[in-house]
Amino acid sequence: MSPQASEFALGRALVDPAATPGMDLATLSQVVSQGRITRLLASLGAQMDDCGALSRLPHSARRHFDSAELVHTKQRSDLAYDCESIRAAMDAIGEKLVLLKGGAYIRGDLRPGRGRLITDIDIIVPREKIPQAEQALAAQGWEQAKLDPYNESYYRRWSHETPALVNPRRGTTLDLHHNILPPTAGPDIDATLLFEQLQDIGDGIHALSDRDMLIHSATHLFHEGEFHHGLRDLWDIHQMLGEFPTRDSEFWQGLVPRARELQLEESVFHALHYSERLFGTPIPAAVRGEGDKYRRRLRRPLMDFLFRRAFRPTHPDCALPMTGAALNLLYIRSHYLRMPLYLLLPHLARKAWMSRTAGKEESLDKA
């Protein structure tokens, strides 16, 4: 199967970074533009550096990759600094600092962490420790964003994370999780299973196990309705699937059973399918066969239509017909996956009313 990433310039560069210096300047310009939009420019630069391609780029293109790498280096340094205060807060309540997503990739020196850009820091603690964690983080200078009573109540009752915390001195955002999906989502995830298989990634910091890290990444991607970082997140999965089996010879053997134990096999099978389809990720035949049997129940043609459009840069050169409609349908799907209709419909109605009221108040303020 030919990787569909070859349909646009950035995808071709990701799949075959060694060939990138041979692109003409117009195509290189598309690679840079699409890489910046998807936040994959520094990640691509790391791949090109590995194969000696980065040094062969013309200066007009190379300077963009160098700039993106500087941003990544700064974020890496900031993450290390912020982890000190977060770890102190976790030590104060007798809990481990467990990083999720991009922060874990970077601090764990994992392949997807090379060049990875992050927008916030994500951590997870047991649900019963959330009040203590919030107090300890407040003592370290992390403040909760101000919310109206309805949204505050929504987070506390229905979400898998607290309202975002902000360090006002540094402008850093911290997301404090107690699970990887909301309690209203279909899968009833037992978060204690995640804490049973943590791995130490150094400096007193922990991350989910390799399998759980992959499963969480897939779950986050295929339960979200905003795909502006969709290609980057799928690239993370491709990178993990290339690295984790080399660290654990039984990775593939245990992946599907672990996904079933967490009730998250649907997202994992989607992740395997689209990683292989876009980037040519090698998937063992036995695992692919299980996924194919499962995906026959998932309205495969419709999903392929939607995700083929979602996993493209939001760039004029990449748009396919009906991309807007596909993204809207995926947004609706994400809400349906997160909440049953008897909760979702009143919630959306309330949010729409609040948004309309806020708009009227803003208009009056400007009058």
Coordinates of C-alpha atoms in Angstrom, one line a residue, residues 152-328:
E152 CA -16.4 24.8 36.9
S153 CA -19.2 22.3 37.8
Y154 CA -18.8 20.6 34.4
Y155 CA -15.1 20.0 34.9
R156 CA -15.6 18.7 38.4
R157 CA -18.4 16.3 37.6
W158 CA -17.9 15.2 34.0
S159 CA -14.4 15.8 32.9
H160 CA -11.2 13.6 33.3
E161 CA -9.2 16.7 34.2
T162 CA -9.4 19.8 36.3
P163 CA -9.7 23.3 34.9
A164 CA -6.3 24.3 33.4
L165 CA -3.6 25.6 35.8
V166 CA -1.4 28.5 34.8
N167 CA 1.9 29.7 36.1
P168 CA 1.4 33.5 35.7
R169 CA 5.1 34.3 36.1
R170 CA 6.1 32.0 33.2
G171 CA 2.9 31.8 31.2
T172 CA 3.0 28.0 31.3
T173 CA -0.2 25.9 31.2
L174 CA -0.6 22.7 33.2
D175 CA -3.4 20.2 32.6
L176 CA -4.0 18.0 35.7
H177 CA -5.7 14.7 34.7
H178 CA -7.1 11.8 36.8
N179 CA -7.9 9.6 33.8
I180 CA -7.4 9.6 30.0
L181 CA -11.1 9.8 29.1
P182 CA -14.1 11.5 30.7
P183 CA -16.2 9.3 33.0
T184 CA -19.1 9.9 30.6
A185 CA -17.3 8.3 27.7
G186 CA -18.3 4.8 26.5
P187 CA -15.2 3.0 27.8
D188 CA -15.2 2.6 31.5
I189 CA -11.4 3.0 32.1
D190 CA -10.0 1.9 35.4
A191 CA -7.2 4.4 35.8
T192 CA -5.5 2.4 38.5
L193 CA -4.4 0.0 35.8
L194 CA -2.3 2.8 34.3
F195 CA -0.5 3.5 37.6
E196 CA 0.4 -0.1 38.0
Q197 CA 2.7 -0.1 35.0
L198 CA 4.5 3.3 35.2
Q199 CA 8.1 3.6 34.0
D200 CA 10.8 5.8 35.4
I201 CA 12.2 8.1 32.7
G202 CA 14.8 9.8 34.9
D203 CA 15.2 12.6 37.4
G204 CA 12.3 11.3 39.5
I205 CA 9.9 11.6 36.7
H206 CA 7.6 8.8 35.4
A207 CA 5.5 8.1 32.3
L208 CA 3.0 5.5 31.3
S209 CA 4.3 2.2 30.1
D210 CA 5.2 2.0 26.4
R211 CA 1.9 0.2 25.5
D212 CA -0.2 2.6 27.6
M213 CA 1.6 5.6 26.1
L214 CA 0.7 4.4 22.6
I215 CA -2.9 3.5 23.7
H216 CA -3.3 7.0 25.3
S217 CA -2.0 8.8 22.2
A218 CA -4.4 6.8 20.0
T219 CA -7.3 7.5 22.4
H220 CA -6.6 11.2 22.6
L221 CA -6.4 11.5 18.9
F222 CA -9.5 9.5 17.9
H223 CA -11.7 10.9 20.7
E224 CA -10.9 14.5 19.9
G225 CA -12.9 16.7 17.5
E226 CA -10.2 19.2 16.7
F227 CA -7.7 17.9 14.2
H228 CA -5.5 21.0 13.7
H229 CA -2.7 18.8 15.4
G230 CA -4.0 15.5 14.0
L231 CA -1.2 14.9 11.6
R232 CA 1.4 15.6 14.3
D233 CA -0.4 13.2 16.7
L234 CA -0.5 10.5 14.1
W235 CA 3.2 11.0 13.4
D236 CA 3.8 10.5 17.2
I237 CA 2.1 7.2 16.9
H238 CA 4.1 6.2 13.8
Q239 CA 7.3 7.1 15.7
M240 CA 6.3 5.1 18.8
L241 CA 5.4 2.1 16.7
G242 CA 8.9 2.2 15.2
E243 CA 10.7 2.5 18.5
F244 CA 8.7 0.6 21.2
P245 CA 9.1 -2.9 19.6
T246 CA 12.8 -2.4 19.6
R247 CA 12.7 -1.7 23.4
D248 CA 10.4 -4.6 24.1
S249 CA 10.4 -7.8 22.1
E250 CA 6.9 -8.6 23.3
F251 CA 5.4 -5.1 22.6
W252 CA 3.2 -6.3 19.7
Q253 CA 2.2 -9.5 21.5
G254 CA 0.8 -7.5 24.4
L255 CA -0.6 -4.4 22.7
V256 CA -4.1 -5.6 21.7
P257 CA -4.7 -7.5 25.0
R258 CA -3.8 -4.4 26.9
A259 CA -6.0 -2.2 24.7
R260 CA -8.9 -4.6 25.4
E261 CA -8.2 -4.6 29.1
L262 CA -8.6 -0.8 29.0
Q263 CA -11.6 -1.0 26.6
L264 CA -9.8 1.1 24.1
E265 CA -9.1 -1.3 21.2
E266 CA -11.2 0.8 18.8
S267 CA -8.9 3.8 19.0
V268 CA -5.8 1.6 18.8
F269 CA -7.0 -0.2 15.7
H270 CA -7.8 3.2 14.1
A271 CA -4.3 4.4 15.0
L272 CA -2.6 1.3 13.5
H273 CA -4.6 1.5 10.3
Y274 CA -4.1 5.2 9.6
S275 CA -0.4 5.1 10.7
E276 CA 0.2 2.4 8.2
R277 CA -1.9 4.0 5.5
L278 CA -0.3 7.4 5.8
F279 CA 3.3 6.6 6.7
G280 CA 3.8 3.0 5.8
T281 CA 4.3 1.9 9.4
P282 CA 5.1 -1.8 9.6
I283 CA 2.3 -3.6 11.4
P284 CA 2.6 -7.4 12.1
A285 CA 0.2 -9.4 9.9
A286 CA -1.5 -11.0 13.0
V287 CA -2.2 -7.6 14.6
R288 CA -3.4 -6.1 11.3
G289 CA -5.7 -9.0 10.8
E290 CA -7.3 -8.4 14.2
G291 CA -7.7 -4.8 13.4
D292 CA -9.3 -5.5 10.0
K293 CA -11.8 -7.8 11.6
Y294 CA -12.7 -5.2 14.2
R295 CA -12.9 -2.3 11.7
R296 CA -15.5 -4.1 9.6
R297 CA -17.9 -3.1 12.3
L298 CA -16.8 0.6 12.2
R299 CA -18.3 1.8 8.9
R300 CA -14.9 1.7 7.3
P301 CA -15.6 3.6 4.1
L302 CA -17.1 6.5 6.0
M303 CA -14.2 6.6 8.5
D304 CA -11.7 6.6 5.7
F305 CA -13.5 9.4 4.0
L306 CA -13.4 11.5 7.2
F307 CA -9.9 10.8 8.4
R308 CA -8.3 11.1 5.0
R309 CA -9.3 14.7 5.2
A310 CA -8.5 15.2 8.8
F311 CA -4.9 14.0 8.6
R312 CA -3.9 16.7 6.1
P313 CA -2.3 20.1 6.9
T314 CA -4.9 22.9 7.0
H315 CA -3.1 24.4 4.0
P316 CA -4.6 25.6 0.7
D317 CA -2.4 23.1 -1.2
C318 CA -3.7 20.1 0.8
A319 CA -7.5 20.7 1.0
L320 CA -9.7 17.9 -0.5
P321 CA -13.3 18.4 -1.4
M322 CA -15.7 18.4 1.5
T323 CA -12.9 18.8 4.1
G324 CA -15.0 21.3 6.1
A325 CA -17.9 18.9 6.3
A326 CA -15.7 16.0 7.3
L327 CA -14.1 18.0 10.1
N328 CA -17.6 19.1 11.3

